[in-house]
Coordinates of C-alpha atoms and ligand atoms in Angstrom, one line a residue:
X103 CA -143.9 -58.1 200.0
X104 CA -148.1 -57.9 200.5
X105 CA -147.2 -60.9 202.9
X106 CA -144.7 -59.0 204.9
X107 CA -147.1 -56.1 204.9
X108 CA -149.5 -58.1 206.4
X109 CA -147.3 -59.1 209.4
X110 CA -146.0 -55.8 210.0
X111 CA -149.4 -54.5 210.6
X112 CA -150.6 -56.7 212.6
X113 CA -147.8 -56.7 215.0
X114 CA -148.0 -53.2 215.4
X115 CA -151.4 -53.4 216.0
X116 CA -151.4 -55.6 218.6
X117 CA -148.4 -54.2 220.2
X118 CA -150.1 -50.6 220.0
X119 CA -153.0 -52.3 221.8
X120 CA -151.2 -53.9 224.6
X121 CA -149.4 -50.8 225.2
X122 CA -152.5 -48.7 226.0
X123 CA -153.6 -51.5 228.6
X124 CA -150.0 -51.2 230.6
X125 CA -151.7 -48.2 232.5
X126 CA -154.8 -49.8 232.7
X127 CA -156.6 -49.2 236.0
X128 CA -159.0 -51.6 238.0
X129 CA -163.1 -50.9 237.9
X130 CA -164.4 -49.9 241.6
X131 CA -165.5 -52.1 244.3
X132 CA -168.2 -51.7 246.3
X133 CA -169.1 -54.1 249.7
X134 CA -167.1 -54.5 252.9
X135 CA -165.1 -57.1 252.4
X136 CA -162.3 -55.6 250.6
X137 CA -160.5 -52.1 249.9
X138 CA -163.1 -50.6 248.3
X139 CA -163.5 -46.7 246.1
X140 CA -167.0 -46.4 246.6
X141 CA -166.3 -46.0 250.7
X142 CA -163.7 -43.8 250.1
X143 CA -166.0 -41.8 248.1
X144 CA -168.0 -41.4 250.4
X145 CA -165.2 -40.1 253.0
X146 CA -164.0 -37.7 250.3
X147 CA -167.4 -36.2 249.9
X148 CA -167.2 -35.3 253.6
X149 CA -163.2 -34.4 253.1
X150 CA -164.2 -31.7 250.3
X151 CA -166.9 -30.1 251.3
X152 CA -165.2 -26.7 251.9
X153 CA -161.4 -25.7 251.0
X154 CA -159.4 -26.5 254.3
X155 CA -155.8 -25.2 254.3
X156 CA -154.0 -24.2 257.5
X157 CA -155.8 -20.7 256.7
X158 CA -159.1 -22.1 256.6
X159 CA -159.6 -22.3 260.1
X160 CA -162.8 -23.8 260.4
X161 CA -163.3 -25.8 257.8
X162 CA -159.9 -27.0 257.9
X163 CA -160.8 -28.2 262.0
X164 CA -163.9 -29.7 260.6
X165 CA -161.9 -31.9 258.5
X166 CA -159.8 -33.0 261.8
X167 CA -162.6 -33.9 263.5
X168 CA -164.3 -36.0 261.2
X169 CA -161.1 -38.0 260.3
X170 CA -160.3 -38.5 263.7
X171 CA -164.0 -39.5 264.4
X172 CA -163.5 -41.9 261.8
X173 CA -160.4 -43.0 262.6
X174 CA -161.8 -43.9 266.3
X175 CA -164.8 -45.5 264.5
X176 CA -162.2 -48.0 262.7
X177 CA -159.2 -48.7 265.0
X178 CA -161.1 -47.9 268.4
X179 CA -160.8 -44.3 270.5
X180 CA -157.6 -45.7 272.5
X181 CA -155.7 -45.9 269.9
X182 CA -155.9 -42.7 268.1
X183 CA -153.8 -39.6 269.4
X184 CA -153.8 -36.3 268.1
X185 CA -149.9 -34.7 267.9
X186 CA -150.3 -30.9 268.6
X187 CA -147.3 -28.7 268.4
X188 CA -147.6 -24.9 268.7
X189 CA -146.5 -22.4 265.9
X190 CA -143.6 -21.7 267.9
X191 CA -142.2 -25.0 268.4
X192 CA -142.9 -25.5 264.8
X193 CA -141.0 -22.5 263.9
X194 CA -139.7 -21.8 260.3
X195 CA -142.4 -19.2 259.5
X196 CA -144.9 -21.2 260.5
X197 CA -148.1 -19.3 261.3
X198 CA -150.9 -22.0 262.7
X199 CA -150.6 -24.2 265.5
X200 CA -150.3 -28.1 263.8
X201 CA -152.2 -30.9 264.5
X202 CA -151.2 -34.3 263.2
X203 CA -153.3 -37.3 263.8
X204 CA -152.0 -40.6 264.3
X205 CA -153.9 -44.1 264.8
X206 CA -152.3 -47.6 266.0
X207 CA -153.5 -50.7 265.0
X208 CA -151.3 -52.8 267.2
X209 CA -149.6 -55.7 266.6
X210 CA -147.4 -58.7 268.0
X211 CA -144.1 -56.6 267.2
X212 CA -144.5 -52.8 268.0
X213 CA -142.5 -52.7 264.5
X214 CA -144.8 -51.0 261.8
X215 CA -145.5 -50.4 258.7
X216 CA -146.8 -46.2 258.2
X217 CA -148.6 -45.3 255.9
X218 CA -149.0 -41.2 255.6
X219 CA -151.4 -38.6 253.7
X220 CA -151.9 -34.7 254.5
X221 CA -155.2 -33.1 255.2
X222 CA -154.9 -29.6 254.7
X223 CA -155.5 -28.9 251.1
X224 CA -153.9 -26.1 249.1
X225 CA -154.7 -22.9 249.8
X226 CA -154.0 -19.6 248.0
X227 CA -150.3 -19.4 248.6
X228 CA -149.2 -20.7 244.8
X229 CA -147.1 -20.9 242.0
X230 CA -148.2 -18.6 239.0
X231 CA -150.8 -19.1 237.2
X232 CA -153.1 -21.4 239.7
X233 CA -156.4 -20.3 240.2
X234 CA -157.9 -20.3 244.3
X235 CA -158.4 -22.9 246.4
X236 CA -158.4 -26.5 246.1
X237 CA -161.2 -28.3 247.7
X238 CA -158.4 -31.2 248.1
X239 CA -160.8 -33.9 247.1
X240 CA -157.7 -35.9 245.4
X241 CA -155.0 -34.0 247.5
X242 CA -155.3 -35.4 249.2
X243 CA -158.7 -36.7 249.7
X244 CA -157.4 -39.9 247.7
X245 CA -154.6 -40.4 250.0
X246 CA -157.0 -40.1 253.2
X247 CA -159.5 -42.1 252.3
X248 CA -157.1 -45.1 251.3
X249 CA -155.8 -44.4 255.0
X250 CA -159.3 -44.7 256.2
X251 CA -160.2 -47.9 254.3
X252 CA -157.4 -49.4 255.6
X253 CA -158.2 -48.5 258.7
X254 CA -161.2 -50.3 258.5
X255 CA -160.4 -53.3 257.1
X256 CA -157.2 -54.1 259.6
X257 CA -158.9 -52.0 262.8
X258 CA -160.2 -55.5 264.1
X259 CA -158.2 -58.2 262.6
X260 CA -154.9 -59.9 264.8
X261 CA -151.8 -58.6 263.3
X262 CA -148.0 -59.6 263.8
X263 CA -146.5 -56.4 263.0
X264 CA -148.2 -53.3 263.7
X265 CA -149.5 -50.4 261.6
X266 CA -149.2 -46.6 261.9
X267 CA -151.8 -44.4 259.9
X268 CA -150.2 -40.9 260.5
X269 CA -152.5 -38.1 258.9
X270 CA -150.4 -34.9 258.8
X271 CA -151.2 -30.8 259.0
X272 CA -149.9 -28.2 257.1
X273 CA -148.1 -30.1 254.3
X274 CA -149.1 -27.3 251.6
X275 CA -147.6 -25.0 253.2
X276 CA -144.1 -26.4 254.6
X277 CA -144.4 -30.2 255.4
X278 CA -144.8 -28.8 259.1
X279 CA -147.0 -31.7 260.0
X280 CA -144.5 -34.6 258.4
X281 CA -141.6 -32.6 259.5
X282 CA -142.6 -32.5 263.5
X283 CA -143.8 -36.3 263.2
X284 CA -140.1 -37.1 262.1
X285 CA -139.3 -35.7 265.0
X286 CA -140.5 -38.6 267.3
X287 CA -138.1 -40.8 267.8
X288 CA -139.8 -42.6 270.2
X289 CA -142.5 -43.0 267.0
X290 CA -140.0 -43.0 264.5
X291 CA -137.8 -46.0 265.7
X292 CA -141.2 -49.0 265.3
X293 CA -141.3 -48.0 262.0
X294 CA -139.7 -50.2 259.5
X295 CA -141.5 -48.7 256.2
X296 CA -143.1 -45.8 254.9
X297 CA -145.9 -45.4 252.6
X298 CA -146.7 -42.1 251.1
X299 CA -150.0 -41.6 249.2
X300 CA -150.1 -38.5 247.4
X301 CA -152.1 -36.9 244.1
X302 CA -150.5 -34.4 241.7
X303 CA -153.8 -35.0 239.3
X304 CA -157.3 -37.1 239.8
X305 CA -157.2 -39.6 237.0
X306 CA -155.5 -42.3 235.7
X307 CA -153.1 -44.9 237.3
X308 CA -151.7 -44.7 240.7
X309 CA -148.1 -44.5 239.9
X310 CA -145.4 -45.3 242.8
X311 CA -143.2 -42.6 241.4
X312 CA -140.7 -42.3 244.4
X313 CA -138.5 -44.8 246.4
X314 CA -136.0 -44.2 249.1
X315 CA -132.1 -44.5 248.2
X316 CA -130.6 -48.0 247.9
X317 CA -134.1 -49.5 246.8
X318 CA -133.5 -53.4 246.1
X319 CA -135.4 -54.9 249.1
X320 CA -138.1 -51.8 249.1
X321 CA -138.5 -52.8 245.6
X322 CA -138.3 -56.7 246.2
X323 CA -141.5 -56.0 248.7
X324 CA -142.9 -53.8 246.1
X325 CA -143.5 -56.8 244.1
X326 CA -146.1 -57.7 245.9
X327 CA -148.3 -55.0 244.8
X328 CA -151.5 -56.0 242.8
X329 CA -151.4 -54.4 239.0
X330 CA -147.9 -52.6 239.9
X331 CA -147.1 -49.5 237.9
X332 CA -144.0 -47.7 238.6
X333 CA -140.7 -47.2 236.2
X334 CA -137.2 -46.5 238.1
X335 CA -137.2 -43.5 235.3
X336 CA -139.0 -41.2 238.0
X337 CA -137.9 -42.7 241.1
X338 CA -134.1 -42.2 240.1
X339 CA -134.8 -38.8 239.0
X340 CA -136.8 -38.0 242.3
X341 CA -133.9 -39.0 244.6
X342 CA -131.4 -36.1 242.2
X343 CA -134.0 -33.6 242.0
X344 CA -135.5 -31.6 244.8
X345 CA -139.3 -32.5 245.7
X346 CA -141.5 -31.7 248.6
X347 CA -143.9 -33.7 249.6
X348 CA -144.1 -35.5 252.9
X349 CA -141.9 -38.4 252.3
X350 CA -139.2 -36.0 251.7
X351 CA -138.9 -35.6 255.7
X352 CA -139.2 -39.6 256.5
X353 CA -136.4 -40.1 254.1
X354 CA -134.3 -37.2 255.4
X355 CA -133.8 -39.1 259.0
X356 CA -133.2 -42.4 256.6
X357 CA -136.8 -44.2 256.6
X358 CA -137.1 -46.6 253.7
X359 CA -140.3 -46.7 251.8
X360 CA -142.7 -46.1 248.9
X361 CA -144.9 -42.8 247.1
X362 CA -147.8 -43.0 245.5
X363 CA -149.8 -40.6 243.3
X364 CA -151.8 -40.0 240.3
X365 CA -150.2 -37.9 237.6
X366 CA -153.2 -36.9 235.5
X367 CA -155.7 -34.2 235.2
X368 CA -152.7 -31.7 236.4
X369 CA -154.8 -29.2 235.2
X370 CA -156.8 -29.5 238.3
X371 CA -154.5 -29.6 240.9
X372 CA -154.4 -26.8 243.4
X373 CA -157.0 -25.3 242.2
X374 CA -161.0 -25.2 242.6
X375 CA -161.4 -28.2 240.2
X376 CA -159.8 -30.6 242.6
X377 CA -163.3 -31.2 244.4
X378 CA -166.0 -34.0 244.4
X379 CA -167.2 -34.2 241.2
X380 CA -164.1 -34.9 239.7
X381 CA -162.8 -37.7 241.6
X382 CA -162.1 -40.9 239.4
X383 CA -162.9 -43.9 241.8
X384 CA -160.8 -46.3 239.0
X385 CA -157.9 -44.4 240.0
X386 CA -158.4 -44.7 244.1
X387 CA -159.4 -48.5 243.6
X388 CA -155.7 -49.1 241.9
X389 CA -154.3 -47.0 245.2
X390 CA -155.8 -49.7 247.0
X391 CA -155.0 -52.8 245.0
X392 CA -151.3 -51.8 245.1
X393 CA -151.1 -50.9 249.1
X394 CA -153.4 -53.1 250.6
X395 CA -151.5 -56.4 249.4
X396 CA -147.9 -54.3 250.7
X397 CA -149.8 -53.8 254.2
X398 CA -150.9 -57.2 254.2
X399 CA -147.8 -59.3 253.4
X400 CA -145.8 -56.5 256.0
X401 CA -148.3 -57.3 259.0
X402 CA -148.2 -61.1 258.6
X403 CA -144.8 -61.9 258.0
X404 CA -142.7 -61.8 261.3
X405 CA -139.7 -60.7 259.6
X406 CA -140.8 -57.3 259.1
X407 CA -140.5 -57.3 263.0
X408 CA -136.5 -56.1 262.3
X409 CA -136.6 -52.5 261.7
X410 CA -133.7 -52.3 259.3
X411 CA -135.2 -54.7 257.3
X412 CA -135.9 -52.6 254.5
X413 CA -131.9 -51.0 254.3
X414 CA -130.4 -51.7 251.2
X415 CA -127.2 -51.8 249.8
X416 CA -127.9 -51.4 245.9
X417 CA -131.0 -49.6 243.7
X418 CA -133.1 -52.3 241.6
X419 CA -134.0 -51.1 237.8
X420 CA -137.0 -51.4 236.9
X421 CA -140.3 -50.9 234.4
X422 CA -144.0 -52.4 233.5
X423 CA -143.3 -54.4 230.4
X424 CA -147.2 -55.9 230.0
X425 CA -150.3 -55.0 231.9
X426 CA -150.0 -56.0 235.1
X427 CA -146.2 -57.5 234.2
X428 CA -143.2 -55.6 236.5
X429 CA -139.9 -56.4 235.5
X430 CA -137.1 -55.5 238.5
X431 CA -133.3 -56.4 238.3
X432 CA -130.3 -55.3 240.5
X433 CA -128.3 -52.1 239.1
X434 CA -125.1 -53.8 239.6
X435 CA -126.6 -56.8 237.0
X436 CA -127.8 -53.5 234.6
X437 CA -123.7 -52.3 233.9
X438 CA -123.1 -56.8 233.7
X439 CA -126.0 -56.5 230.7
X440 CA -124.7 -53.7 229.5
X441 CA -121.2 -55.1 228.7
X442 CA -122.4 -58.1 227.2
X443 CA -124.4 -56.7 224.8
X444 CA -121.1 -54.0 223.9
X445 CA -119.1 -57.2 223.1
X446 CA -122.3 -58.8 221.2
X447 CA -122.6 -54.8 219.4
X448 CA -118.7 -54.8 218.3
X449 CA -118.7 -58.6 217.4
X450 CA -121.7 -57.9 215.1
X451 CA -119.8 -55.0 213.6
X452 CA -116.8 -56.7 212.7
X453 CA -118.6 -59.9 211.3
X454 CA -120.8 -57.9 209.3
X455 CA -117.6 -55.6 207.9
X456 CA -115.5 -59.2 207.5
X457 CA -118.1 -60.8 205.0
X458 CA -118.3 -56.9 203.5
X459 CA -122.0 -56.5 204.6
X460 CA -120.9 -53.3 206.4
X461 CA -119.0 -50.5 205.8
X462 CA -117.3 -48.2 208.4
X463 CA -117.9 -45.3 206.7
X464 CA -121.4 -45.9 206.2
X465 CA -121.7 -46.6 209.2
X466 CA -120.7 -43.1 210.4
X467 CA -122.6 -41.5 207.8
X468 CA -125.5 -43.2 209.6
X469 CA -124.6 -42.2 212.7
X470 CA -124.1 -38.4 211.5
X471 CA -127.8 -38.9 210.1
X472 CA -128.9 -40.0 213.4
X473 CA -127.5 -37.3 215.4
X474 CA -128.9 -35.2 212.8
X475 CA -132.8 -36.6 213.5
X476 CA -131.9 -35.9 217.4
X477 CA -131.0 -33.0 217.0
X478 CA -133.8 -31.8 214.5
X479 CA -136.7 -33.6 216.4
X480 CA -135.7 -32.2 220.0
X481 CA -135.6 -28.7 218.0
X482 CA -139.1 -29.3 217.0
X483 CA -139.8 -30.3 220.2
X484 CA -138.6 -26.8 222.1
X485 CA -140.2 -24.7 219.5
X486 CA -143.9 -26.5 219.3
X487 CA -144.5 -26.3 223.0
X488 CA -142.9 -23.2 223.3
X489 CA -145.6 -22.0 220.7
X490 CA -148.3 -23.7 222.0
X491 CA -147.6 -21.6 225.5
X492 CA -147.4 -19.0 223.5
X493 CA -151.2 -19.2 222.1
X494 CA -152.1 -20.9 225.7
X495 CA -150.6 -17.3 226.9
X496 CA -148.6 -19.3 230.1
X497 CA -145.3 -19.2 231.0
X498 CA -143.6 -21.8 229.5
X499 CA -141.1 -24.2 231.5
X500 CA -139.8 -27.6 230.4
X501 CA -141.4 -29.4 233.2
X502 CA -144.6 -27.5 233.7
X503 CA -146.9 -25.6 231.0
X504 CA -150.3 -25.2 232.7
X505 CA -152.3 -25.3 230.0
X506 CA -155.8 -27.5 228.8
X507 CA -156.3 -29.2 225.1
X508 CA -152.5 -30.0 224.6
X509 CA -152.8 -33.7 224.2
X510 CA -154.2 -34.0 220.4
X511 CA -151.4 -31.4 218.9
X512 CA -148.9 -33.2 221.4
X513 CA -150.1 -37.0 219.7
X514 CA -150.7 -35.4 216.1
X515 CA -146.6 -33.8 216.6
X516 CA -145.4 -37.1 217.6
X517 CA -147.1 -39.5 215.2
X518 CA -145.7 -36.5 212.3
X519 CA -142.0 -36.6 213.9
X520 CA -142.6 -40.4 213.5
X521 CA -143.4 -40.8 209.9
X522 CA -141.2 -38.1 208.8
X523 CA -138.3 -39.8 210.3
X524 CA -139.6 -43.0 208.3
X525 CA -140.1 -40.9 205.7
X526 CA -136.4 -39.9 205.7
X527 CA -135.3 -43.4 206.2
X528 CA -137.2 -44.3 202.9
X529 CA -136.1 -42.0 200.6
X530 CA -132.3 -41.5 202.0
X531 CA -131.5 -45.1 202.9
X532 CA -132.1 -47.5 200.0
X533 CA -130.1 -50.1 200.1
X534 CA -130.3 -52.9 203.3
X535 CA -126.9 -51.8 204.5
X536 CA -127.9 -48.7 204.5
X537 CA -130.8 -49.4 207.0
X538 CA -128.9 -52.3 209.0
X539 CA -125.9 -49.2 209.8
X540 CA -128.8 -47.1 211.0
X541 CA -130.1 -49.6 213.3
X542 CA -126.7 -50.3 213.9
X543 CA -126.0 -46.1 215.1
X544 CA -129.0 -46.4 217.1
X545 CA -128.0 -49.3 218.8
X546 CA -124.7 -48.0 219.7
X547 CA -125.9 -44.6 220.8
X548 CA -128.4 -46.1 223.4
X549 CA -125.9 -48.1 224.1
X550 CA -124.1 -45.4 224.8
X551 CA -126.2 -43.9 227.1
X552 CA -127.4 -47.0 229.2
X553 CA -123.8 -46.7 229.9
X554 CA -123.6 -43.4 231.2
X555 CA -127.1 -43.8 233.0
X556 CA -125.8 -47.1 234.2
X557 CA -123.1 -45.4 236.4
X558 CA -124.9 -41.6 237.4
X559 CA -129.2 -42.7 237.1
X560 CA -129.2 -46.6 237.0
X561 CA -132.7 -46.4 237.2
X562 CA -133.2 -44.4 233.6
X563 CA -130.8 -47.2 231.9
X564 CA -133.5 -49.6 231.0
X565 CA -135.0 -46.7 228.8
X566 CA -132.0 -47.3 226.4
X567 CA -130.8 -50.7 227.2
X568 CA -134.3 -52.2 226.2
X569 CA -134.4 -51.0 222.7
X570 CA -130.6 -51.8 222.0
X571 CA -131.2 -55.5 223.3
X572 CA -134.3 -56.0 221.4
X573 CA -132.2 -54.5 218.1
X574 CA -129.1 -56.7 218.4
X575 CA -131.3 -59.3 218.7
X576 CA -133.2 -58.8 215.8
X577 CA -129.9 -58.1 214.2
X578 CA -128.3 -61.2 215.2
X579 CA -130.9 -63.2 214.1
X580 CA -131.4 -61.7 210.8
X581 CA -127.7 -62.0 210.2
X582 CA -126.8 -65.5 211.3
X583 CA -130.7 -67.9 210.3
X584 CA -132.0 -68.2 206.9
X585 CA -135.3 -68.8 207.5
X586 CA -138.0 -66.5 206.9
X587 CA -140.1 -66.9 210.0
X588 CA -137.5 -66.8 212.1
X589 CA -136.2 -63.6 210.7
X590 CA -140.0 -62.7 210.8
X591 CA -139.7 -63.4 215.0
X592 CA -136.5 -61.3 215.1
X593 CA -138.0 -58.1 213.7
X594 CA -141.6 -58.7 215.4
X595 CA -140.3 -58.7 218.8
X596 CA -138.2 -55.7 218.4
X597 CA -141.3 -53.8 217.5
X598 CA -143.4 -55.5 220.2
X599 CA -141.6 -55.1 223.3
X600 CA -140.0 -51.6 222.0
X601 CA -143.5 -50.4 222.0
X602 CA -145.3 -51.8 224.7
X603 CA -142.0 -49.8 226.9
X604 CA -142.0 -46.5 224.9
X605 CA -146.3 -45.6 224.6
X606 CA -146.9 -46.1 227.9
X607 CA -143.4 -44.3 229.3
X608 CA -144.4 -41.0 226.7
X609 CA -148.0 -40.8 228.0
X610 CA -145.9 -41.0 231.6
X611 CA -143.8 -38.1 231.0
X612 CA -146.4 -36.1 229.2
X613 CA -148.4 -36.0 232.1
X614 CA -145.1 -35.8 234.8
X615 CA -143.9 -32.8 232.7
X616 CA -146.9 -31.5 230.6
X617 CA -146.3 -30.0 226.9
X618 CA -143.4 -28.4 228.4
X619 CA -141.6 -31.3 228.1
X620 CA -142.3 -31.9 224.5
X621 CA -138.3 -31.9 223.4
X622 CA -137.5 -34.3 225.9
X623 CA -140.8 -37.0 224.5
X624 CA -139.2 -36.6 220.8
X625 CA -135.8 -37.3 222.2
X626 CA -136.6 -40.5 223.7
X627 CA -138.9 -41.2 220.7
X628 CA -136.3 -40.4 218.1
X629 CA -133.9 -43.1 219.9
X630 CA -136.7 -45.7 219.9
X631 CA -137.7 -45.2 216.5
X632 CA -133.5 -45.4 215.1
X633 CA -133.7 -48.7 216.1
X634 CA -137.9 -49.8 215.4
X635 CA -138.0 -47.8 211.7
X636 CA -134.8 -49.7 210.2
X637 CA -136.3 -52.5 211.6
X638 CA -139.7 -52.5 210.2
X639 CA -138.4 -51.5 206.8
X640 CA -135.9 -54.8 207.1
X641 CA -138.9 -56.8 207.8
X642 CA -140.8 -55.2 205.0
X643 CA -138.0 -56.8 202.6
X644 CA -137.6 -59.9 204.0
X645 CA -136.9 -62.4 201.0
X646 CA -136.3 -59.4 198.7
Ligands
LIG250 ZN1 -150.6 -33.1 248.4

């Protein structure tokens, strides 16, 4: 028992550990010779001197000139163009002529790769409760300067396929900049992929959060990203959920391509805090070590020349597993999974009810328990944040509760749903067939939902298929070997991998959706832990 005490711990602790490196973000670098923060820095300190939205007239044509003087500086004055369009010809309520900026670093193939970020920051026109004028040092200062380090480091150099660094007006106030740009067909038809760079915070990783539909070769070509971190979680719920940012307008006339942005410190965006001295450099180094590698492979590989080389006919699913580990797989190979391990679920069942290890009834009893913990965690869910808006005195929503100091209650409610869910498990379920039809419930609802998310969000399926796999297995090997370090193995790697996919995926959504979200966090942390807490206490007894 002290034995397999021992073993528990320690696998939790290192899984625990290698799940808070999965976000991990790369140090600065400093030099010439490579995409480095500390340059951009130094644009952004220019970028945010003064708020410059549309209505900041001068300030905001200070910022145009010194990006296009830049841009000139980098990719020569020939091949930068400003794109001016009246407020008229804009239209839609549109109140400031636009200026868009656009440099060419040519190529071989006119085909290009774009890469796009806004320079107006945000001014006072808001949702409630943001405070004034962003400086826009992270958005989207982040975004520009990434745009202006890769100017620099491709402005000289021989390419085979061309690149497009399109720098866009008035994106906080209608996408009028992105939305005109789309507009050039003559433009539009070299350009065979689209990156986005964005910020909706200033810290942490650079997540590509946002794909174009039918991703499987976007995402193929994603792979080649240094330290990857995206999950197709949020890029299947961005594509059936409205968004506005400038990507939206490349992907309405069918562009194919990527969005970046960091997702922490949402506190500060839009508002005053966004400025200079809270930029994070870690986080604009990772923008860097994820784009430059996609800018490099699509400027020396001549088979980026074909412009439809990016259309796809299937979304991929995928998710970071390890640091710096991306696991992708076709959708159509998800629902193929997904049916396997349904025959592997039902054969268990039956086996395990055959050699009257199992009963049906107690199974169902288990699965009434379950739905019971659902139900009772996503309650406490809804009413903490609801109360913690309350004290915060903001409005609450479930995807937005702009508020400061939520993370320790968030943490100290979800380790407390935790243990009192294991705390359940110990005192109601005493016997092992007890805990093995828990795990078995919990299997089979996941299941059940990786097969409804298999069919309407492909992308979110991997968030319930995971932990089902990792518990038949466990089950399969517990069931069918006798000896103890196997059964040791089979336990240990549902609690690893189940972990390394759920810490980082919470910390994800608590940031995407802020305490507001709090229900949907113990919902997917409920479903985890149906399957991880019989397990552990099943590997607690082993040899009992
Ligand atoms: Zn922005």
């Amino acid at each position: 028992m002290k034995k397999n005490l021992a073993v528990v711990s320690l696998v939790s602790l290192v899984s625990l550990v290698l799940s808070l490196f999965v976000l991990y973000t790369p140090q600065p670098v400093s030099g010439d010779s490579a995409f480095s923060a500390v340059n951009a820095a130094s644009y952004i300190s220019e970028i945010s001197r003064d708020p410059h939205s549309l209505s900041d007239e001068e300030a905001h044509e200070v910022v145009h000139d010194y990006l296009k003087d830049k841009l000139e500086e980098f990719v020569g004055v020939a091949n930068v163009q400003e794109m001016n369009y009246t407020a008229e010809q804009v239209g839609d309520d549109c109140e400031y002529p636009i200026s868009n900026l656009l440099a060419t670093i040519p190529g071989t193939s006119e085909t290009g790769i774009m890469l796009v970020a806004h320079y107006d920051s945000r001014g006072h026109i808001g949702r409630s409760g943001e405070l004034g004028r962003s400086y826009g040092a992270a958005d989207d200062g982040y975004g520009l300067a990434t745009l202006l380090e890769i100017a620099r480091l491709y402005g000289n150099r021989t390419l085979s396929n061309s690149i497009y660094i399109l720098m866009t007006d008035g994106e906080e106030v209608g996408l009028y900049g992105a939305r005109m740009a789309a507009q050039e067909t003559a433009l539009m038809d070299k350009v065979g992929f689209i990156i986005n760079v964005e910020a909706r915070g200033v810290q942490g990783a650079a997540y590509m959060f946002e794909t174009s539909v039918n991703n499987d070769k976007v995402i193929d070509f994603y792979k080649n990203a240094q330290m990857p971190v995206s999950y197709s979680l949020a890029t299947a719920v961005y594509t059936v959920m409205p968004n506005y940012t400038d990507f939206t307008e490349f992907l309405a006339i069918g562009k194919q391509g990527v969005n970046f942005a960091v997702l922490d410190g949402l506190y500060y965006y839009h508002t005053p805090f966004d400025n200079y001295t809270n930029i994070h450099l870690n986080s604009i180094q990772h923008y860097g070590e994820q784009i430059v590698p996609l800018v490099e492979e699509f400027v020396t590989d001549a088979q980026y020349a074909d412009v439809d080389f990016f259309v796809g006919t299937h979304n991929q699913v995928f998710f970071n597993l390890l640091p710096g580990v991306f696991v992708a797989y076709p959708d159509t190979l998800a629902i193929v999974f997904n049916f396997i391990l349904i025959a592997l679920f039902i054969g268990l069942i039956v086996f395990l009810v055959m050699k009257k290890q199992l009963r049906l009834l107690g199974l169902l009893k288990s699965f009434g328990f379950l739905m019971g913990g659902i139900v009772a965690s996503v309650l406490v869910g809804l009413f903490a944040s609801k109360l913690m808006a309350f004290f915060g005195k903001v409005p609450w929503s479930l995807t937005y509760v702009r508020m400061q100091g939520t993370e320790l209650p968030t943490l100290l409610i979800m380790l407390g749903t935790l243990v009192g869910l294991g705390f359940l498990v110990r005192k109601f379920l005493k016997t092992k067939e007890d805990k093995v039809s828990l795990m078995l419930a919990g299997i089979g609802f996941n299941l059940l939902l990786a097969t409804a998310t298999g069919f309407i969000l492909s992308g979110a399926s991997f968030l319930f298929f995971i932990p089902a796999l990792c518990g038949i297995v466990s089950l399969i090997l517990d069931t069918f070997v006798k000896n103890t370090m196997v059964k040791h193995m089979a336990f240990s790697q549902n609690l690893l991998w189940n972990t390394v996919i759920l810490v980082p995926i919470l910390f994800s959504l608590f940031l995407a959706l802020t305490v507001g979200g709090l229900l949907a966090l113990l919902l997917i942390l409920t479903l985890f832990a149906s399957i991880m807490i019989p397990s552990v206490f099943l590997q607690l007894e082993i040899g009992k």
